[in-house]
JSON list of C-alpha atoms in Angstrom, two decimals:
[
{"chain": "H", "resi": 1, "resn": "GLY", "atom": "CA", "xyz": [-6.57, 11.71, 9.82]},
{"chain": "H", "resi": 2, "resn": "GLU", "atom": "CA", "xyz": [-3.06, 10.36, 9.63]},
{"chain": "H", "resi": 3, "resn": "ASN", "atom": "CA", "xyz": [-0.41, 12.05, 7.49]},
{"chain": "H", "resi": 4, "resn": "VAL", "atom": "CA", "xyz": [2.86, 10.31, 6.62]},
{"chain": "H", "resi": 5, "resn": "GLU", "atom": "CA", "xyz": [5.85, 12.17, 5.18]},
{"chain": "H", "resi": 6, "resn": "GLN", "atom": "CA", "xyz": [8.70, 10.20, 3.59]},
{"chain": "H", "resi": 7, "resn": "HIS", "atom": "CA", "xyz": [12.20, 11.30, 2.56]},
{"chain": "H", "resi": 8, "resn": "PRO", "atom": "CA", "xyz": [14.06, 11.21, 0.29]},
{"chain": "H", "resi": 9, "resn": "SER", "atom": "CA", "xyz": [11.95, 10.67, -2.81]},
{"chain": "H", "resi": 10, "resn": "THR", "atom": "CA", "xyz": [14.97, 9.23, -4.66]},
{"chain": "H", "resi": 11, "resn": "LEU", "atom": "CA", "xyz": [18.07, 7.65, -3.15]},
{"chain": "H", "resi": 12, "resn": "SER", "atom": "CA", "xyz": [21.06, 6.45, -5.13]},
{"chain": "H", "resi": 13, "resn": "VAL", "atom": "CA", "xyz": [23.76, 4.44, -3.33]},
{"chain": "H", "resi": 14, "resn": "GLN", "atom": "CA", "xyz": [26.75, 2.36, -4.37]},
{"chain": "H", "resi": 15, "resn": "GLU", "atom": "CA", "xyz": [26.37, -1.38, -4.14]},
{"chain": "H", "resi": 16, "resn": "GLY", "atom": "CA", "xyz": [27.56, -2.52, -0.74]},
{"chain": "H", "resi": 17, "resn": "ASP", "atom": "CA", "xyz": [26.82, 0.80, 0.97]},
{"chain": "H", "resi": 18, "resn": "SER", "atom": "CA", "xyz": [23.96, 1.43, 3.39]},
{"chain": "H", "resi": 19, "resn": "ALA", "atom": "CA", "xyz": [20.66, 3.16, 2.61]},
{"chain": "H", "resi": 20, "resn": "VAL", "atom": "CA", "xyz": [18.43, 5.00, 5.07]},
{"chain": "H", "resi": 21, "resn": "ILE", "atom": "CA", "xyz": [14.87, 6.15, 4.42]},
{"chain": "H", "resi": 22, "resn": "LYS", "atom": "CA", "xyz": [13.04, 8.31, 6.94]},
{"chain": "H", "resi": 23, "resn": "CYS", "atom": "CA", "xyz": [9.37, 8.85, 7.70]},
{"chain": "H", "resi": 24, "resn": "THR", "atom": "CA", "xyz": [7.33, 10.97, 10.07]},
{"chain": "H", "resi": 25, "resn": "TYR", "atom": "CA", "xyz": [3.71, 10.53, 11.06]},
{"chain": "H", "resi": 26, "resn": "SER", "atom": "CA", "xyz": [1.14, 12.84, 12.63]},
{"chain": "H", "resi": 27, "resn": "ASP", "atom": "CA", "xyz": [-1.39, 10.69, 14.53]},
{"chain": "H", "resi": 28, "resn": "SER", "atom": "CA", "xyz": [-0.12, 9.77, 17.98]},
{"chain": "H", "resi": 29, "resn": "ALA", "atom": "CA", "xyz": [-2.72, 6.98, 18.08]},
{"chain": "H", "resi": 30, "resn": "SER", "atom": "CA", "xyz": [-0.96, 5.10, 15.27]},
{"chain": "H", "resi": 31, "resn": "ASN", "atom": "CA", "xyz": [0.81, 2.07, 16.67]},
{"chain": "H", "resi": 32, "resn": "TYR", "atom": "CA", "xyz": [1.81, -0.03, 13.67]},
{"chain": "H", "resi": 33, "resn": "PHE", "atom": "CA", "xyz": [4.51, 0.94, 11.16]},
{"chain": "H", "resi": 34, "resn": "PRO", "atom": "CA", "xyz": [5.23, -1.35, 8.21]},
{"chain": "H", "resi": 35, "resn": "TRP", "atom": "CA", "xyz": [7.56, -0.95, 5.26]},
{"chain": "H", "resi": 36, "resn": "TYR", "atom": "CA", "xyz": [6.70, -2.18, 1.79]},
{"chain": "H", "resi": 37, "resn": "LYS", "atom": "CA", "xyz": [8.90, -2.82, -1.23]},
{"chain": "H", "resi": 38, "resn": "GLN", "atom": "CA", "xyz": [7.47, -2.46, -4.71]},
{"chain": "H", "resi": 39, "resn": "GLU", "atom": "CA", "xyz": [9.41, -3.64, -7.74]},
{"chain": "H", "resi": 40, "resn": "LEU", "atom": "CA", "xyz": [8.53, -2.29, -11.14]},
{"chain": "H", "resi": 41, "resn": "GLY", "atom": "CA", "xyz": [5.15, -3.55, -12.32]},
{"chain": "H", "resi": 42, "resn": "LYS", "atom": "CA", "xyz": [4.54, -5.60, -9.19]},
{"chain": "H", "resi": 43, "resn": "ARG", "atom": "CA", "xyz": [2.49, -5.37, -6.03]},
{"chain": "H", "resi": 44, "resn": "PRO", "atom": "CA", "xyz": [3.81, -3.77, -2.82]},
{"chain": "H", "resi": 45, "resn": "GLN", "atom": "CA", "xyz": [5.12, -6.45, -0.47]},
{"chain": "H", "resi": 46, "resn": "LEU", "atom": "CA", "xyz": [5.72, -6.20, 3.25]},
{"chain": "H", "resi": 47, "resn": "ILE", "atom": "CA", "xyz": [9.40, -6.44, 4.15]},
{"chain": "H", "resi": 48, "resn": "ILE", "atom": "CA", "xyz": [9.43, -5.50, 7.82]},
{"chain": "H", "resi": 49, "resn": "ASP", "atom": "CA", "xyz": [7.13, -3.93, 10.40]},
{"chain": "H", "resi": 50, "resn": "ILE", "atom": "CA", "xyz": [7.35, -2.57, 13.91]},
{"chain": "H", "resi": 51, "resn": "ARG", "atom": "CA", "xyz": [4.85, -1.87, 16.64]},
{"chain": "H", "resi": 52, "resn": "SER", "atom": "CA", "xyz": [4.93, 1.10, 18.95]},
{"chain": "H", "resi": 53, "resn": "ASN", "atom": "CA", "xyz": [6.01, -0.88, 21.98]},
{"chain": "H", "resi": 54, "resn": "VAL", "atom": "CA", "xyz": [9.34, -1.69, 20.27]},
{"chain": "H", "resi": 55, "resn": "GLY", "atom": "CA", "xyz": [12.14, 0.75, 19.41]},
{"chain": "H", "resi": 56, "resn": "GLU", "atom": "CA", "xyz": [14.06, -1.32, 16.89]},
{"chain": "H", "resi": 57, "resn": "LYS", "atom": "CA", "xyz": [13.66, -4.48, 14.85]},
{"chain": "H", "resi": 58, "resn": "LYS", "atom": "CA", "xyz": [16.12, -6.22, 12.59]},
{"chain": "H", "resi": 59, "resn": "ASP", "atom": "CA", "xyz": [15.81, -8.90, 9.93]},
{"chain": "H", "resi": 60, "resn": "GLN", "atom": "CA", "xyz": [19.10, -9.82, 8.26]},
{"chain": "H", "resi": 61, "resn": "ARG", "atom": "CA", "xyz": [20.20, -6.75, 6.23]},
{"chain": "H", "resi": 62, "resn": "ILE", "atom": "CA", "xyz": [17.16, -4.61, 7.00]},
{"chain": "H", "resi": 63, "resn": "ALA", "atom": "CA", "xyz": [16.27, -2.85, 10.22]},
{"chain": "H", "resi": 64, "resn": "VAL", "atom": "CA", "xyz": [13.64, -0.39, 11.32]},
{"chain": "H", "resi": 65, "resn": "THR", "atom": "CA", "xyz": [13.85, 2.09, 14.18]},
{"chain": "H", "resi": 66, "resn": "LEU", "atom": "CA", "xyz": [10.97, 3.95, 15.79]},
{"chain": "H", "resi": 67, "resn": "ASN", "atom": "CA", "xyz": [11.00, 7.10, 17.91]},
{"chain": "H", "resi": 68, "resn": "LYS", "atom": "CA", "xyz": [7.46, 7.39, 19.22]},
{"chain": "H", "resi": 69, "resn": "THR", "atom": "CA", "xyz": [8.09, 10.66, 21.03]},
{"chain": "H", "resi": 70, "resn": "ALA", "atom": "CA", "xyz": [9.31, 12.36, 17.89]},
{"chain": "H", "resi": 71, "resn": "LYS", "atom": "CA", "xyz": [6.85, 10.44, 15.71]},
{"chain": "H", "resi": 72, "resn": "HIS", "atom": "CA", "xyz": [9.45, 9.26, 13.25]},
{"chain": "H", "resi": 73, "resn": "PHE", "atom": "CA", "xyz": [10.68, 5.91, 12.02]},
{"chain": "H", "resi": 74, "resn": "SER", "atom": "CA", "xyz": [13.39, 4.83, 9.62]},
{"chain": "H", "resi": 75, "resn": "LEU", "atom": "CA", "xyz": [14.36, 1.93, 7.38]},
{"chain": "H", "resi": 76, "resn": "HIS", "atom": "CA", "xyz": [18.00, 0.90, 7.23]},
{"chain": "H", "resi": 77, "resn": "ILE", "atom": "CA", "xyz": [19.36, -1.41, 4.56]},
{"chain": "H", "resi": 78, "resn": "THR", "atom": "CA", "xyz": [22.97, -2.52, 4.92]},
{"chain": "H", "resi": 79, "resn": "GLU", "atom": "CA", "xyz": [25.27, -4.09, 2.32]},
{"chain": "H", "resi": 80, "resn": "THR", "atom": "CA", "xyz": [22.93, -3.08, -0.47]},
{"chain": "H", "resi": 81, "resn": "GLN", "atom": "CA", "xyz": [22.62, -5.35, -3.50]},
{"chain": "H", "resi": 82, "resn": "PRO", "atom": "CA", "xyz": [21.24, -4.75, -7.02]},
{"chain": "H", "resi": 83, "resn": "GLU", "atom": "CA", "xyz": [18.04, -6.60, -6.12]},
{"chain": "H", "resi": 84, "resn": "ASP", "atom": "CA", "xyz": [17.34, -3.97, -3.46]},
{"chain": "H", "resi": 85, "resn": "SER", "atom": "CA", "xyz": [16.53, -1.51, -6.24]},
{"chain": "H", "resi": 86, "resn": "ALA", "atom": "CA", "xyz": [12.80, -0.74, -5.93]},
{"chain": "H", "resi": 87, "resn": "VAL", "atom": "CA", "xyz": [10.35, 1.79, -4.54]},
{"chain": "H", "resi": 88, "resn": "TYR", "atom": "CA", "xyz": [10.01, 1.61, -0.76]},
{"chain": "H", "resi": 89, "resn": "PHE", "atom": "CA", "xyz": [6.95, 2.83, 1.11]},
{"chain": "H", "resi": 90, "resn": "CYS", "atom": "CA", "xyz": [6.57, 3.49, 4.79]},
{"chain": "H", "resi": 91, "resn": "ALA", "atom": "CA", "xyz": [3.11, 3.42, 6.33]},
{"chain": "H", "resi": 92, "resn": "ALA", "atom": "CA", "xyz": [1.37, 4.07, 9.62]},
{"chain": "H", "resi": 93, "resn": "GLY", "atom": "CA", "xyz": [-1.81, 2.63, 11.04]},
{"chain": "H", "resi": 94, "resn": "GLY", "atom": "CA", "xyz": [-3.38, 0.64, 13.83]},
{"chain": "H", "resi": 95, "resn": "SER", "atom": "CA", "xyz": [-5.48, 3.39, 15.35]},
{"chain": "H", "resi": 96, "resn": "ARG", "atom": "CA", "xyz": [-9.19, 2.58, 15.86]},
{"chain": "H", "resi": 97, "resn": "GLY", "atom": "CA", "xyz": [-8.28, -1.09, 15.96]},
{"chain": "H", "resi": 98, "resn": "GLY", "atom": "CA", "xyz": [-6.98, -0.96, 12.40]},
{"chain": "H", "resi": 99, "resn": "ALA", "atom": "CA", "xyz": [-10.29, 0.14, 10.90]},
{"chain": "H", "resi": 100, "resn": "ASP", "atom": "CA", "xyz": [-8.61, 3.01, 9.06]},
{"chain": "H", "resi": 101, "resn": "GLY", "atom": "CA", "xyz": [-6.17, 0.76, 7.23]},
{"chain": "H", "resi": 102, "resn": "LEU", "atom": "CA", "xyz": [-2.71, 2.10, 6.48]},
{"chain": "H", "resi": 103, "resn": "THR", "atom": "CA", "xyz": [-1.66, 5.57, 5.39]},
{"chain": "H", "resi": 104, "resn": "PHE", "atom": "CA", "xyz": [1.35, 5.42, 3.10]},
{"chain": "H", "resi": 105, "resn": "GLY", "atom": "CA", "xyz": [4.22, 7.79, 2.50]},
{"chain": "H", "resi": 106, "resn": "LYS", "atom": "CA", "xyz": [4.87, 8.89, -1.06]},
{"chain": "H", "resi": 107, "resn": "GLY", "atom": "CA", "xyz": [7.62, 6.37, -1.62]},
{"chain": "H", "resi": 108, "resn": "THR", "atom": "CA", "xyz": [11.39, 6.38, -2.08]},
{"chain": "H", "resi": 109, "resn": "HIS", "atom": "CA", "xyz": [12.91, 5.17, -5.31]},
{"chain": "H", "resi": 110, "resn": "LEU", "atom": "CA", "xyz": [16.08, 3.37, -4.23]},
{"chain": "H", "resi": 111, "resn": "ILE", "atom": "CA", "xyz": [18.68, 2.92, -6.95]},
{"chain": "H", "resi": 112, "resn": "ILE", "atom": "CA", "xyz": [21.66, 0.65, -6.30]},
{"chain": "H", "resi": 113, "resn": "GLN", "atom": "CA", "xyz": [24.62, 1.64, -8.49]},
{"chain": "H", "resi": 114, "resn": "PRO", "atom": "CA", "xyz": [26.90, -1.28, -9.46]},
{"chain": "F", "resi": 1, "resn": "ASP", "atom": "CA", "xyz": [-2.33, -20.39, -4.45]},
{"chain": "F", "resi": 2, "resn": "THR", "atom": "CA", "xyz": [-2.63, -16.63, -4.77]},
{"chain": "F", "resi": 3, "resn": "ALA", "atom": "CA", "xyz": [-3.70, -15.08, -1.47]},
{"chain": "F", "resi": 4, "resn": "VAL", "atom": "CA", "xyz": [-5.31, -11.94, -2.92]},
{"chain": "F", "resi": 5, "resn": "SER", "atom": "CA", "xyz": [-6.38, -12.15, -6.54]},
{"chain": "F", "resi": 6, "resn": "GLN", "atom": "CA", "xyz": [-7.90, -9.43, -8.64]},
{"chain": "F", "resi": 7, "resn": "THR", "atom": "CA", "xyz": [-9.09, -9.36, -12.22]},
{"chain": "F", "resi": 8, "resn": "PRO", "atom": "CA", "xyz": [-8.56, -8.11, -14.79]},
{"chain": "F", "resi": 9, "resn": "LYS", "atom": "CA", "xyz": [-4.85, -7.25, -14.72]},
{"chain": "F", "resi": 10, "resn": "TYR", "atom": "CA", "xyz": [-5.25, -4.72, -17.53]},
{"chain": "F", "resi": 11, "resn": "LEU", "atom": "CA", "xyz": [-8.31, -2.72, -18.44]},
{"chain": "F", "resi": 12, "resn": "VAL", "atom": "CA", "xyz": [-8.35, -0.38, -21.43]},
{"chain": "F", "resi": 13, "resn": "THR", "atom": "CA", "xyz": [-11.59, 1.47, -22.06]},
{"chain": "F", "resi": 14, "resn": "GLN", "atom": "CA", "xyz": [-13.15, 4.60, -23.49]},
{"chain": "F", "resi": 15, "resn": "MET", "atom": "CA", "xyz": [-14.26, 7.63, -21.50]},
{"chain": "F", "resi": 16, "resn": "GLY", "atom": "CA", "xyz": [-17.83, 7.36, -20.33]},
{"chain": "F", "resi": 17, "resn": "ASN", "atom": "CA", "xyz": [-17.87, 3.57, -20.05]},
{"chain": "F", "resi": 18, "resn": "ASP", "atom": "CA", "xyz": [-18.70, 1.60, -16.91]},
{"chain": "F", "resi": 19, "resn": "LYS", "atom": "CA", "xyz": [-16.28, -1.09, -15.71]},
{"chain": "F", "resi": 20, "resn": "SER", "atom": "CA", "xyz": [-15.78, -3.43, -12.77]},
{"chain": "F", "resi": 21, "resn": "ILE", "atom": "CA", "xyz": [-12.73, -4.90, -11.05]},
{"chain": "F", "resi": 22, "resn": "LYS", "atom": "CA", "xyz": [-13.08, -8.04, -8.96]},
{"chain": "F", "resi": 23, "resn": "CYS", "atom": "CA", "xyz": [-11.10, -9.04, -5.90]},
{"chain": "F", "resi": 24, "resn": "GLU", "atom": "CA", "xyz": [-11.04, -12.19, -3.81]},
{"chain": "F", "resi": 25, "resn": "GLN", "atom": "CA", "xyz": [-8.91, -13.22, -0.83]},
{"chain": "F", "resi": 26, "resn": "ASN", "atom": "CA", "xyz": [-8.48, -16.71, 0.59]},
{"chain": "F", "resi": 27, "resn": "LEU", "atom": "CA", "xyz": [-6.62, -15.69, 3.74]},
{"chain": "F", "resi": 28, "resn": "GLY", "atom": "CA", "xyz": [-9.66, -15.56, 6.00]},
{"chain": "F", "resi": 29, "resn": "HIS", "atom": "CA", "xyz": [-9.03, -11.86, 6.65]},
{"chain": "F", "resi": 30, "resn": "ASP", "atom": "CA", "xyz": [-11.78, -9.68, 8.03]},
{"chain": "F", "resi": 31, "resn": "THR", "atom": "CA", "xyz": [-10.92, -6.43, 6.28]},
{"chain": "F", "resi": 32, "resn": "MET", "atom": "CA", "xyz": [-10.50, -5.63, 2.59]},
{"chain": "F", "resi": 33, "resn": "TYR", "atom": "CA", "xyz": [-9.44, -2.43, 0.87]},
{"chain": "F", "resi": 34, "resn": "TRP", "atom": "CA", "xyz": [-9.15, -0.66, -2.42]},
{"chain": "F", "resi": 35, "resn": "TYR", "atom": "CA", "xyz": [-6.10, 1.52, -2.97]},
{"chain": "F", "resi": 36, "resn": "LYS", "atom": "CA", "xyz": [-5.35, 3.73, -5.97]},
{"chain": "F", "resi": 37, "resn": "GLN", "atom": "CA", "xyz": [-1.76, 4.20, -7.16]},
{"chain": "F", "resi": 38, "resn": "ASP", "atom": "CA", "xyz": [-1.32, 7.17, -9.46]},
{"chain": "F", "resi": 39, "resn": "SER", "atom": "CA", "xyz": [1.42, 7.83, -12.01]},
{"chain": "F", "resi": 40, "resn": "LYS", "atom": "CA", "xyz": [3.65, 9.25, -9.27]},
{"chain": "F", "resi": 41, "resn": "LYS", "atom": "CA", "xyz": [3.35, 5.93, -7.38]},
{"chain": "F", "resi": 42, "resn": "PHE", "atom": "CA", "xyz": [1.36, 7.49, -4.51]},
{"chain": "F", "resi": 43, "resn": "LEU", "atom": "CA", "xyz": [-0.77, 4.81, -2.77]},
{"chain": "F", "resi": 44, "resn": "LYS", "atom": "CA", "xyz": [-4.03, 6.27, -1.49]},
{"chain": "F", "resi": 45, "resn": "ILE", "atom": "CA", "xyz": [-6.79, 4.40, 0.25]},
{"chain": "F", "resi": 46, "resn": "MET", "atom": "CA", "xyz": [-10.22, 4.59, -1.36]},
{"chain": "F", "resi": 47, "resn": "PHE", "atom": "CA", "xyz": [-12.39, 2.18, 0.61]},
{"chain": "F", "resi": 48, "resn": "SER", "atom": "CA", "xyz": [-12.18, -0.18, 3.54]},
{"chain": "F", "resi": 49, "resn": "TYR", "atom": "CA", "xyz": [-14.64, -2.96, 4.32]},
{"chain": "F", "resi": 50, "resn": "ASN", "atom": "CA", "xyz": [-14.76, -4.97, 7.53]},
{"chain": "F", "resi": 51, "resn": "ASN", "atom": "CA", "xyz": [-16.94, -8.09, 7.47]},
{"chain": "F", "resi": 52, "resn": "LYS", "atom": "CA", "xyz": [-18.92, -6.71, 4.52]},
{"chain": "F", "resi": 53, "resn": "GLU", "atom": "CA", "xyz": [-19.48, -3.36, 6.24]},
{"chain": "F", "resi": 54, "resn": "LEU", "atom": "CA", "xyz": [-18.09, -0.13, 4.77]},
{"chain": "F", "resi": 55, "resn": "ILE", "atom": "CA", "xyz": [-15.64, 1.44, 7.22]},
{"chain": "F", "resi": 56, "resn": "ILE", "atom": "CA", "xyz": [-13.79, 4.04, 5.16]},
{"chain": "F", "resi": 57, "resn": "ASN", "atom": "CA", "xyz": [-14.97, 5.98, 2.18]},
{"chain": "F", "resi": 58, "resn": "GLU", "atom": "CA", "xyz": [-12.30, 8.53, 1.44]},
{"chain": "F", "resi": 59, "resn": "THR", "atom": "CA", "xyz": [-12.94, 11.49, -0.79]},
{"chain": "F", "resi": 60, "resn": "VAL", "atom": "CA", "xyz": [-13.72, 9.44, -3.85]},
{"chain": "F", "resi": 61, "resn": "PRO", "atom": "CA", "xyz": [-16.23, 10.46, -6.54]},
{"chain": "F", "resi": 62, "resn": "ASN", "atom": "CA", "xyz": [-19.53, 8.65, -6.15]},
{"chain": "F", "resi": 63, "resn": "ARG", "atom": "CA", "xyz": [-18.92, 7.16, -9.60]},
{"chain": "F", "resi": 64, "resn": "PHE", "atom": "CA", "xyz": [-16.87, 4.61, -7.65]},
{"chain": "F", "resi": 65, "resn": "SER", "atom": "CA", "xyz": [-18.97, 2.07, -5.81]},
{"chain": "F", "resi": 66, "resn": "PRO", "atom": "CA", "xyz": [-17.55, -0.87, -3.87]},
{"chain": "F", "resi": 67, "resn": "LYS", "atom": "CA", "xyz": [-19.56, -4.02, -3.38]},
{"chain": "F", "resi": 68, "resn": "SER", "atom": "CA", "xyz": [-18.81, -6.75, -0.86]},
{"chain": "F", "resi": 69, "resn": "PRO", "atom": "CA", "xyz": [-21.03, -9.82, -1.32]},
{"chain": "F", "resi": 70, "resn": "ASP", "atom": "CA", "xyz": [-19.15, -11.66, 1.45]},
{"chain": "F", "resi": 71, "resn": "LYS", "atom": "CA", "xyz": [-16.02, -11.06, 3.50]},
{"chain": "F", "resi": 72, "resn": "ALA", "atom": "CA", "xyz": [-13.80, -12.82, 0.94]},
{"chain": "F", "resi": 73, "resn": "HIS", "atom": "CA", "xyz": [-14.80, -10.57, -1.95]},
{"chain": "F", "resi": 74, "resn": "LEU", "atom": "CA", "xyz": [-14.65, -6.84, -2.57]},
{"chain": "F", "resi": 75, "resn": "ASN", "atom": "CA", "xyz": [-15.44, -5.61, -6.05]},
{"chain": "F", "resi": 76, "resn": "LEU", "atom": "CA", "xyz": [-15.09, -2.10, -7.43]},
{"chain": "F", "resi": 77, "resn": "HIS", "atom": "CA", "xyz": [-17.53, -0.69, -9.96]},
{"chain": "F", "resi": 78, "resn": "ILE", "atom": "CA", "xyz": [-16.75, 2.55, -11.77]},
{"chain": "F", "resi": 79, "resn": "ASN", "atom": "CA", "xyz": [-19.36, 4.49, -13.72]},
{"chain": "F", "resi": 80, "resn": "SER", "atom": "CA", "xyz": [-18.78, 7.08, -16.42]},
{"chain": "F", "resi": 81, "resn": "LEU", "atom": "CA", "xyz": [-15.02, 6.63, -16.55]},
{"chain": "F", "resi": 82, "resn": "GLU", "atom": "CA", "xyz": [-12.89, 9.76, -16.93]},
{"chain": "F", "resi": 83, "resn": "LEU", "atom": "CA", "xyz": [-9.32, 10.27, -18.13]},
{"chain": "F", "resi": 84, "resn": "GLY", "atom": "CA", "xyz": [-8.22, 11.06, -14.58]},
{"chain": "F", "resi": 85, "resn": "ASP", "atom": "CA", "xyz": [-9.32, 7.61, -13.42]},
{"chain": "F", "resi": 86, "resn": "SER", "atom": "CA", "xyz": [-6.34, 6.08, -15.22]},
{"chain": "F", "resi": 87, "resn": "ALA", "atom": "CA", "xyz": [-4.17, 4.49, -12.53]},
{"chain": "F", "resi": 88, "resn": "VAL", "atom": "CA", "xyz": [-3.30, 1.16, -10.98]},
{"chain": "F", "resi": 89, "resn": "TYR", "atom": "CA", "xyz": [-5.94, -0.08, -8.55]},
{"chain": "F", "resi": 90, "resn": "PHE", "atom": "CA", "xyz": [-4.84, -2.47, -5.81]},
{"chain": "F", "resi": 91, "resn": "CYS", "atom": "CA", "xyz": [-7.10, -4.62, -3.73]},
{"chain": "F", "resi": 92, "resn": "ALA", "atom": "CA", "xyz": [-5.71, -5.63, -0.33]},
{"chain": "F", "resi": 93, "resn": "SER", "atom": "CA", "xyz": [-6.77, -7.53, 2.74]},
{"chain": "F", "resi": 94, "resn": "SER", "atom": "CA", "xyz": [-5.64, -7.71, 6.35]},
{"chain": "F", "resi": 95, "resn": "ARG", "atom": "CA", "xyz": [-6.50, -9.01, 9.78]},
{"chain": "F", "resi": 96, "resn": "ASN", "atom": "CA", "xyz": [-7.12, -6.11, 12.17]},
{"chain": "F", "resi": 97, "resn": "GLY", "atom": "CA", "xyz": [-5.69, -3.53, 9.76]},
{"chain": "F", "resi": 98, "resn": "GLU", "atom": "CA", "xyz": [-2.12, -4.81, 9.92]},
{"chain": "F", "resi": 99, "resn": "LYS", "atom": "CA", "xyz": [0.11, -6.65, 7.43]},
{"chain": "F", "resi": 100, "resn": "LEU", "atom": "CA", "xyz": [-1.77, -5.70, 4.31]},
{"chain": "F", "resi": 101, "resn": "PHE", "atom": "CA", "xyz": [-1.54, -8.28, 1.53]},
{"chain": "F", "resi": 102, "resn": "PHE", "atom": "CA", "xyz": [-1.99, -6.73, -1.89]},
{"chain": "F", "resi": 103, "resn": "GLY", "atom": "CA", "xyz": [-3.42, -8.17, -5.06]},
{"chain": "F", "resi": 104, "resn": "SER", "atom": "CA", "xyz": [-1.39, -7.92, -8.26]},
{"chain": "F", "resi": 105, "resn": "GLY", "atom": "CA", "xyz": [-3.10, -4.72, -9.32]},
{"chain": "F", "resi": 106, "resn": "THR", "atom": "CA", "xyz": [-5.34, -3.66, -12.20]},
{"chain": "F", "resi": 107, "resn": "GLN", "atom": "CA", "xyz": [-3.87, -1.15, -14.59]},
{"chain": "F", "resi": 108, "resn": "LEU", "atom": "CA", "xyz": [-6.76, 0.97, -15.82]},
{"chain": "F", "resi": 109, "resn": "SER", "atom": "CA", "xyz": [-6.25, 3.09, -18.93]},
{"chain": "F", "resi": 110, "resn": "VAL", "atom": "CA", "xyz": [-9.06, 5.41, -19.95]},
{"chain": "F", "resi": 111, "resn": "LEU", "atom": "CA", "xyz": [-8.75, 6.71, -23.51]}
]
């Protein structure tokens, strides 16, 4: 089955700086790579996703890049703000028509220092 | 209107009891899931149902039994609860396994 590794487990950045979280996956059949943000006590919520036929996608201050050959993808947050503080999860899926659901990384606790 | 709703939000119970968590989605999705989030925040899939048919049953003790009466509902029944079952359980739904929408979670505490 799929295995997703995520780094770092904790990331502390100054407000206004950029944050980068990296993930690798193992199943070359995976073709869908979403990122979820989970605030304390709340549900994970999708913030951005990318499919394997695209190398990069951007939505305002967040962007995701995908290197299918190397099987890694990254989340980039620019001009970080206090409300960006949360746990971020990468995930991989889409093989077998999505029947296997998503396999999640272990999460990155992003701390924005004022 | 909440897209994926699960109840109860909190569940505190004694070891050995049997409990159920209910989940409903009004998004018209064809696939529903149960995920377990442990104290270290790791999200691990437990079950996946597509149109009421079980697709995934990860290595989960058979004390856990999902039930899907129709494609909008996926309930989770747990027998003989153990201390190690304490976690947050998330229901989720999707169309074709993408863009999972999660319920608000059920925090289960087994004493």
